[in-house]
Amino acid sequence: MTRLKKKVLIAENKQFLVDVIRESLSSEGYDCVCVNTENELYGVIDNVDAAVVGLDICPGDQPRRVDMIAEIKHRFGLPLLALTSLQYSSVRIELLKKGADDVLTKPFNPDELAVRLGKIMERNAR
């Protein structure tokens, strides 16, 4: 059995949520690198060796962040979990069509985040 790389890169602009994500994923055995901005994400993505990227899609940045999904998938070949406070099914469908491997709406249970990340990693390890 192949051991999955459990390093994730999360881009989230709310520091309290970054802290919750980092603590929760660390307790599940994930090595979690968190950044707050798009520039920080692009500044570290080549050097982190992550197995998956979690990207916050917030209402104010939605058009740009949605475009980032396809860009990250194309340029870096990394699977992506979109995190969003936008509750509409049309938004989730758009995110999936743009290339997100999964979508998790806020507020979310950190345990569910860990399970979804693990499933994405399993699918992409094959």
Backbone as ProteinMPNN parsed JSONL, in Angstrom:
{"seq_chain_A": "MTRLKKKVLIAENKQFLVDVIRESLSSEGYDCVCVNTENELYGVIDNVDAAVVGLDICPGDQPRRVDMIAEIKHRFGLPLLALTSLQYSSVRIELLKKGADDVLTKPFNPDELAVRLGKIMERNAR", "coords_chain_A": {"N_chain_A": [[0.841, -1.19, 0.0], [0.579, 2.186, -0.892], [1.894, 4.968, 0.76], [0.199, 7.899, 1.407], [1.046, 11.227, 0.558], [0.638, 13.752, 2.837], [0.461, 16.537, 2.732], [-0.869, 19.721, 2.669], [-1.912, 22.74, 1.076], [-3.358, 25.632, 2.013], [-5.348, 28.343, 1.129], [-6.678, 30.942, 2.664], [-8.403, 33.758, 3.813], [-9.308, 34.545, 6.322], [-8.074, 34.788, 9.447], [-8.805, 33.494, 11.888], [-10.097, 31.244, 10.926], [-8.047, 30.037, 9.506], [-6.435, 29.292, 11.669], [-8.102, 27.39, 12.944], [-8.34, 25.473, 10.892], [-5.634, 24.73, 10.518], [-4.991, 23.65, 13.083], [-6.89, 21.57, 13.311], [-6.341, 19.944, 11.013], [-3.693, 19.301, 11.509], [-3.943, 17.707, 13.782], [-4.985, 15.487, 12.605], [-2.906, 14.433, 11.278], [-1.987, 15.784, 9.052], [0.261, 17.833, 7.213], [0.123, 21.094, 7.214], [0.161, 23.953, 5.291], [-0.521, 27.273, 5.431], [-1.783, 30.161, 3.821], [-2.659, 33.613, 3.307], [-3.314, 35.255, 1.131], [-3.744, 35.645, -2.482], [-1.307, 36.305, -3.728], [0.543, 35.335, -1.845], [-0.076, 32.629, -2.046], [0.68, 32.0, -4.715], [3.332, 32.574, -4.401], [4.377, 30.519, -2.837], [3.537, 28.077, -3.831], [5.04, 26.534, -5.675], [7.088, 25.615, -4.089], [6.143, 24.135, -1.946], [5.338, 21.492, -2.274], [2.833, 20.245, -2.12], [0.064, 17.963, -1.753], [-2.501, 18.594, -2.268], [-4.559, 21.493, -2.856], [-6.331, 23.871, -0.98], [-8.698, 26.265, -1.546], [-10.046, 29.353, -0.743], [-13.094, 30.689, -1.709], [-14.464, 33.6, -1.828], [-17.235, 35.954, -1.672], [-16.504, 38.621, -2.604], [-14.161, 38.206, -4.067], [-14.842, 36.324, -5.89], [-15.042, 36.045, -8.88], [-12.287, 36.227, -9.749], [-11.031, 34.292, -8.119], [-12.383, 31.994, -8.935], [-11.433, 31.756, -11.532], [-8.817, 31.198, -10.85], [-8.871, 28.538, -10.114], [-8.864, 26.921, -12.472], [-6.427, 27.812, -13.45], [-4.561, 27.008, -11.456], [-4.909, 24.241, -11.59], [-4.065, 23.773, -14.238], [-1.425, 24.956, -14.467], [-0.013, 23.901, -12.256], [-0.883, 21.362, -11.786], [-2.234, 20.343, -9.575], [-4.629, 18.837, -7.375], [-7.723, 20.324, -6.249], [-9.569, 21.716, -3.612], [-12.37, 23.574, -3.204], [-13.289, 26.091, -0.973], [-16.075, 27.688, 0.273], [-18.272, 30.368, 1.187], [-20.479, 30.843, -0.171], [-23.632, 29.772, -0.713], [-25.194, 28.844, -2.804], [-26.318, 26.4, -5.141], [-25.683, 26.793, -7.791], [-23.261, 28.143, -7.713], [-21.561, 26.206, -6.585], [-21.691, 24.301, -8.633], [-20.535, 25.759, -10.744], [-17.919, 26.033, -9.713], [-17.074, 23.362, -9.673], [-17.247, 22.789, -12.41], [-15.254, 24.463, -13.344], [-13.058, 23.115, -12.506], [-12.566, 22.384, -9.856], [-11.945, 19.799, -7.541], [-13.557, 19.125, -5.488], [-16.077, 20.653, -3.427], [-16.582, 22.545, -0.547], [-18.821, 23.934, 1.633], [-18.991, 26.813, 3.743], [-20.329, 27.504, 6.965], [-18.133, 24.859, 7.995], [-17.506, 21.531, 9.204], [-14.472, 20.813, 10.684], [-13.562, 18.171, 10.732], [-14.871, 17.045, 8.575], [-13.632, 18.442, 6.526], [-11.042, 17.334, 6.676], [-11.598, 14.666, 5.966], [-12.606, 14.978, 3.349], [-10.347, 16.082, 2.075], [-8.596, 13.914, 2.338], [-9.909, 12.009, 0.73], [-9.729, 13.228, -1.781], [-6.966, 13.119, -2.11], [-6.579, 10.335, -2.145], [-7.954, 9.655, -4.533], [-6.345, 10.945, -6.389], [-3.92, 9.73, -6.149], [-3.831, 7.461, -7.575]], "CA_chain_A": [[0.0, 0.0, 0.0], [1.34, 3.42, -0.991], [1.605, 5.964, 1.796], [-0.167, 9.164, 0.789], [1.648, 12.462, 1.038], [-0.456, 14.445, 3.514], [0.769, 17.962, 2.829], [-1.883, 20.542, 2.012], [-1.705, 24.186, 1.01], [-4.668, 26.261, 2.163], [-5.414, 29.798, 0.975], [-7.868, 31.409, 3.382], [-8.072, 35.1, 4.277], [-9.753, 34.786, 7.698], [-7.061, 34.187, 10.306], [-9.386, 32.558, 12.852], [-10.37, 30.003, 10.207], [-6.723, 29.442, 9.257], [-6.013, 28.648, 12.921], [-8.932, 26.199, 13.142], [-7.951, 24.504, 9.861], [-4.289, 24.229, 10.823], [-5.046, 22.802, 14.28], [-7.671, 20.375, 13.016], [-5.633, 19.077, 10.072], [-2.488, 18.796, 12.184], [-4.341, 16.61, 14.671], [-5.303, 14.341, 11.747], [-1.676, 13.98, 10.644], [-1.667, 16.561, 7.861], [1.21, 18.941, 7.263], [-0.718, 22.141, 6.637], [0.763, 25.259, 5.032], [-1.627, 28.204, 5.214], [-1.479, 31.512, 3.362], [-3.843, 34.466, 3.375], [-3.617, 35.99, -0.098], [-3.382, 35.034, -3.763], [0.132, 36.494, -3.943], [1.247, 34.373, -0.992], [-0.299, 31.301, -2.618], [1.549, 31.834, -5.88], [4.716, 32.664, -3.952], [4.852, 29.298, -2.185], [2.972, 26.849, -4.403], [6.091, 25.733, -6.302], [8.046, 25.13, -3.096], [5.49, 23.455, -0.828], [5.189, 20.064, -2.574], [1.551, 19.85, -1.548], [-0.719, 16.95, -2.45], [-3.783, 19.208, -2.613], [-4.709, 22.905, -2.503], [-7.645, 24.342, -0.554], [-8.789, 27.671, -1.952], [-11.227, 30.083, -0.293], [-13.8, 31.438, -2.75], [-15.35, 34.502, -1.097], [-18.056, 36.735, -2.594], [-15.813, 39.75, -3.218], [-13.105, 37.742, -4.959], [-15.321, 35.137, -6.578], [-14.639, 35.854, -10.281], [-10.847, 35.976, -9.862], [-10.707, 33.017, -7.481], [-12.901, 30.918, -9.793], [-10.449, 31.615, -12.616], [-7.604, 30.613, -10.277], [-9.011, 27.085, -10.059], [-8.357, 26.374, -13.732], [-5.016, 28.172, -13.547], [-3.802, 26.135, -10.555], [-4.963, 22.893, -12.15], [-3.269, 23.728, -15.47], [-0.007, 25.29, -14.241], [0.652, 23.148, -11.199], [-1.364, 19.987, -11.798], [-2.633, 19.94, -8.226], [-6.064, 18.777, -7.095], [-8.141, 21.518, -5.536], [-10.812, 21.75, -2.859], [-12.852, 24.951, -3.067], [-13.99, 26.414, 0.271], [-16.861, 28.868, -0.045], [-19.419, 30.733, 2.01], [-21.588, 31.01, -1.105], [-24.445, 28.576, -0.491], [-25.997, 28.505, -3.971], [-25.857, 25.245, -5.903], [-25.112, 27.277, -9.054], [-21.856, 28.467, -7.432], [-20.851, 24.932, -6.452], [-21.606, 23.71, -9.971], [-19.532, 26.53, -11.474], [-16.605, 25.686, -9.182], [-16.756, 22.015, -10.161], [-17.014, 22.884, -13.862], [-13.962, 25.135, -13.553], [-11.976, 22.189, -12.219], [-12.432, 21.988, -8.451], [-12.173, 18.373, -7.319], [-14.633, 19.046, -4.511], [-16.47, 21.949, -2.882], [-17.053, 22.481, 0.831], [-19.388, 25.234, 1.984], [-18.798, 27.307, 5.106], [-19.377, 26.921, 7.908], [-17.962, 23.42, 7.826], [-16.907, 20.778, 10.294], [-13.083, 20.537, 10.326], [-13.392, 16.74, 10.479], [-15.314, 16.826, 7.195], [-12.553, 18.959, 5.682], [-9.968, 16.333, 6.665], [-12.058, 13.505, 5.2], [-12.672, 15.35, 1.926], [-8.966, 16.181, 1.585], [-8.085, 12.548, 2.233], [-10.533, 11.374, -0.435], [-9.116, 13.82, -2.971], [-5.611, 12.563, -2.204], [-6.692, 8.938, -2.581], [-8.327, 9.621, -5.96], [-5.252, 11.455, -7.225], [-2.717, 8.901, -5.975], [-3.937, 6.317, -8.503]], "C_chain_A": [[0.88, 1.245, 0.0], [0.918, 4.389, 0.103], [1.343, 7.301, 1.113], [0.611, 10.317, 1.409], [0.511, 13.29, 1.62], [-0.128, 15.919, 3.734], [-0.277, 18.733, 2.027], [-1.499, 22.016, 2.091], [-3.084, 24.819, 1.01], [-4.528, 27.774, 2.006], [-6.749, 30.27, 1.547], [-7.529, 32.755, 4.008], [-8.536, 35.412, 5.703], [-8.833, 34.032, 8.66], [-7.634, 33.199, 11.317], [-9.678, 31.217, 12.19], [-9.076, 29.279, 9.844], [-6.264, 28.684, 10.496], [-6.785, 27.357, 13.176], [-8.52, 25.104, 12.154], [-6.602, 23.883, 10.202], [-4.316, 23.263, 12.013], [-5.764, 21.484, 13.984], [-6.917, 19.415, 12.096], [-4.355, 18.509, 10.69], [-2.821, 17.621, 13.095], [-4.706, 15.348, 13.9], [-4.073, 13.855, 10.973], [-1.302, 14.699, 9.363], [-0.6, 17.596, 8.171], [0.533, 20.065, 6.497], [0.057, 23.452, 6.515], [-0.386, 26.196, 4.683], [-1.1, 29.567, 4.786], [-2.787, 32.296, 3.357], [-4.247, 35.098, 2.053], [-3.223, 35.19, -1.344], [-1.883, 35.134, -4.009], [0.955, 35.528, -3.106], [1.112, 32.96, -1.558], [0.642, 31.057, -3.787], [3.031, 31.903, -5.502], [5.263, 31.375, -3.36], [4.461, 28.005, -2.901], [4.028, 25.953, -5.054], [7.006, 25.061, -5.284], [7.447, 24.275, -1.984], [5.394, 21.951, -1.042], [3.917, 19.514, -1.942], [0.885, 18.773, -2.401], [-2.047, 17.529, -2.923], [-3.78, 20.663, -2.153], [-6.147, 23.137, -2.07], [-7.701, 25.83, -0.817], [-10.114, 28.265, -1.508], [-11.802, 30.862, -1.467], [-14.804, 32.328, -2.02], [-16.079, 35.419, -2.078], [-17.319, 37.869, -3.303], [-14.775, 39.355, -4.251], [-13.555, 36.612, -5.872], [-14.859, 35.028, -8.035], [-13.153, 35.518, -10.44], [-10.486, 34.612, -9.272], [-11.235, 31.831, -8.29], [-11.937, 30.69, -10.953], [-9.153, 30.968, -12.116], [-7.672, 29.089, -10.236], [-8.408, 26.461, -11.308], [-6.864, 26.646, -13.877], [-4.142, 27.252, -12.681], [-3.77, 24.714, -11.105], [-4.045, 22.775, -13.365], [-1.774, 23.92, -15.199], [0.697, 24.347, -13.29], [0.203, 21.689, -11.117], [-1.802, 19.456, -10.446], [-4.151, 19.828, -8.112], [-6.443, 19.937, -6.18], [-9.496, 21.312, -4.873], [-11.198, 23.211, -2.69], [-13.625, 25.074, -1.759], [-14.779, 27.69, 0.01], [-17.983, 29.102, 0.957], [-20.652, 30.935, 1.132], [-22.392, 29.712, -1.143], [-25.216, 28.097, -1.727], [-25.429, 27.304, -4.719], [-25.235, 25.679, -7.221], [-23.63, 27.633, -8.885], [-21.045, 27.18, -7.318], [-20.663, 24.256, -7.808], [-20.552, 24.433, -10.799], [-18.117, 26.164, -11.023], [-16.165, 24.303, -9.663], [-16.469, 22.029, -11.659], [-15.669, 23.525, -14.174], [-12.788, 24.251, -13.175], [-11.775, 21.821, -10.768], [-12.735, 20.498, -8.33], [-13.303, 18.142, -6.335], [-14.911, 20.458, -4.03], [-17.01, 21.715, -1.478], [-17.553, 23.867, 1.208], [-19.177, 25.529, 3.468], [-20.164, 27.649, 5.687], [-19.301, 25.413, 7.692], [-17.33, 22.821, 9.073], [-15.465, 20.461, 9.885], [-12.801, 19.051, 10.07], [-13.821, 16.4, 9.051], [-14.258, 17.33, 6.217], [-11.44, 17.912, 5.561], [-10.364, 15.117, 5.833], [-12.084, 13.818, 3.712], [-11.27, 15.477, 1.329], [-8.362, 14.794, 1.388], [-8.63, 11.83, 1.011], [-9.96, 11.932, -1.74], [-7.717, 13.24, -3.176], [-5.64, 11.111, -2.675], [-7.003, 8.848, -4.07], [-7.158, 10.018, -6.85], [-3.966, 10.667, -7.085], [-2.715, 7.729, -6.953], [-3.318, 6.607, -9.835]], "O_chain_A": [[1.815, 1.35, 0.794], [-0.272, 4.6, 0.338], [2.168, 7.778, 0.333], [0.806, 10.374, 2.623], [-0.494, 13.504, 0.942], [-0.407, 16.475, 4.797], [-0.532, 18.433, 0.861], [-0.854, 22.465, 3.039], [-3.886, 24.571, 0.11], [-3.7, 28.405, 2.663], [-7.809, 30.02, 0.973], [-6.494, 32.893, 4.66], [-8.18, 36.462, 6.238], [-8.815, 32.802, 8.685], [-7.017, 32.167, 11.582], [-9.524, 30.168, 12.817], [-9.019, 28.049, 9.872], [-5.763, 27.564, 10.392], [-6.202, 26.349, 13.574], [-8.37, 23.944, 12.537], [-6.446, 22.662, 10.176], [-3.729, 22.182, 11.951], [-5.293, 20.413, 14.367], [-6.857, 18.214, 12.363], [-3.985, 17.367, 10.42], [-2.065, 16.652, 13.168], [-4.736, 14.258, 14.472], [-4.179, 12.975, 10.119], [-0.391, 14.268, 8.657], [-0.567, 18.163, 9.264], [0.389, 19.996, 5.276], [0.546, 23.991, 7.508], [-1.138, 25.938, 3.744], [-0.104, 30.06, 5.316], [-3.874, 31.721, 3.397], [-5.414, 35.445, 1.871], [-2.483, 34.209, -1.273], [-1.256, 34.169, -4.445], [1.941, 34.967, -3.582], [2.071, 32.187, -1.549], [1.321, 30.032, -3.844], [3.881, 31.354, -6.203], [6.473, 31.152, -3.373], [5.01, 26.946, -2.597], [3.916, 24.729, -4.987], [7.631, 24.044, -5.587], [8.187, 23.742, -1.158], [5.372, 21.201, -0.066], [3.925, 18.456, -1.313], [1.112, 18.684, -3.607], [-2.65, 17.018, -3.866], [-3.096, 21.024, -1.196], [-7.079, 22.656, -2.716], [-6.837, 26.576, -0.356], [-11.18, 27.751, -1.849], [-11.087, 31.604, -2.14], [-15.877, 31.864, -1.635], [-15.601, 35.639, -3.191], [-17.504, 38.052, -4.506], [-14.536, 40.092, -5.208], [-12.732, 36.005, -6.557], [-14.318, 33.986, -8.404], [-12.806, 34.611, -11.197], [-9.715, 33.862, -9.871], [-10.6, 30.776, -8.326], [-11.661, 29.545, -11.313], [-8.472, 30.273, -12.87], [-6.641, 28.421, -10.315], [-7.55, 25.583, -11.222], [-6.122, 25.798, -14.374], [-3.101, 26.777, -13.134], [-2.727, 24.059, -11.088], [-3.326, 21.785, -13.505], [-0.953, 23.125, -15.658], [1.869, 24.024, -13.484], [0.844, 20.876, -10.45], [-1.747, 18.251, -10.2], [-4.878, 20.636, -8.689], [-5.613, 20.465, -5.44], [-10.438, 20.806, -5.482], [-10.449, 23.995, -2.107], [-14.506, 24.264, -1.47], [-14.203, 28.683, -0.435], [-18.564, 28.162, 1.499], [-21.747, 31.171, 1.643], [-21.88, 28.674, -1.562], [-25.832, 27.033, -1.684], [-24.218, 27.196, -4.909], [-24.341, 24.999, -7.725], [-22.837, 27.447, -9.808], [-19.96, 27.076, -7.891], [-19.599, 23.706, -8.093], [-19.757, 23.79, -11.485], [-17.22, 26.003, -11.852], [-15.003, 24.108, -10.019], [-15.549, 21.354, -12.123], [-15.02, 23.169, -15.158], [-11.642, 24.583, -13.48], [-10.894, 21.018, -10.461], [-13.674, 19.998, -8.949], [-13.937, 17.086, -6.344], [-14.086, 21.355, -4.202], [-17.799, 20.798, -1.251], [-16.818, 24.851, 1.119], [-19.182, 24.636, 4.315], [-21.065, 28.047, 4.948], [-20.267, 24.779, 7.266], [-16.709, 23.514, 9.879], [-15.259, 19.883, 8.817], [-11.912, 18.71, 9.29], [-13.201, 15.562, 8.396], [-14.021, 16.701, 5.186], [-10.957, 17.641, 4.462], [-9.547, 14.595, 5.075], [-11.632, 13.01, 2.901], [-11.03, 15.031, 0.207], [-7.695, 14.537, 0.386], [-7.893, 11.119, 0.329], [-9.735, 11.185, -2.691], [-7.338, 12.91, -4.3], [-4.826, 10.705, -3.503], [-6.39, 8.059, -4.789], [-7.001, 9.483, -7.947], [-3.013, 10.906, -7.826], [-1.686, 7.076, -7.13], [-3.325, 5.751, -10.719]]}, "name": "protein", "num_of_chains": 1, "seq": "MTRLKKKVLIAENKQFLVDVIRESLSSEGYDCVCVNTENELYGVIDNVDAAVVGLDICPGDQPRRVDMIAEIKHRFGLPLLALTSLQYSSVRIELLKKGADDVLTKPFNPDELAVRLGKIMERNAR"}
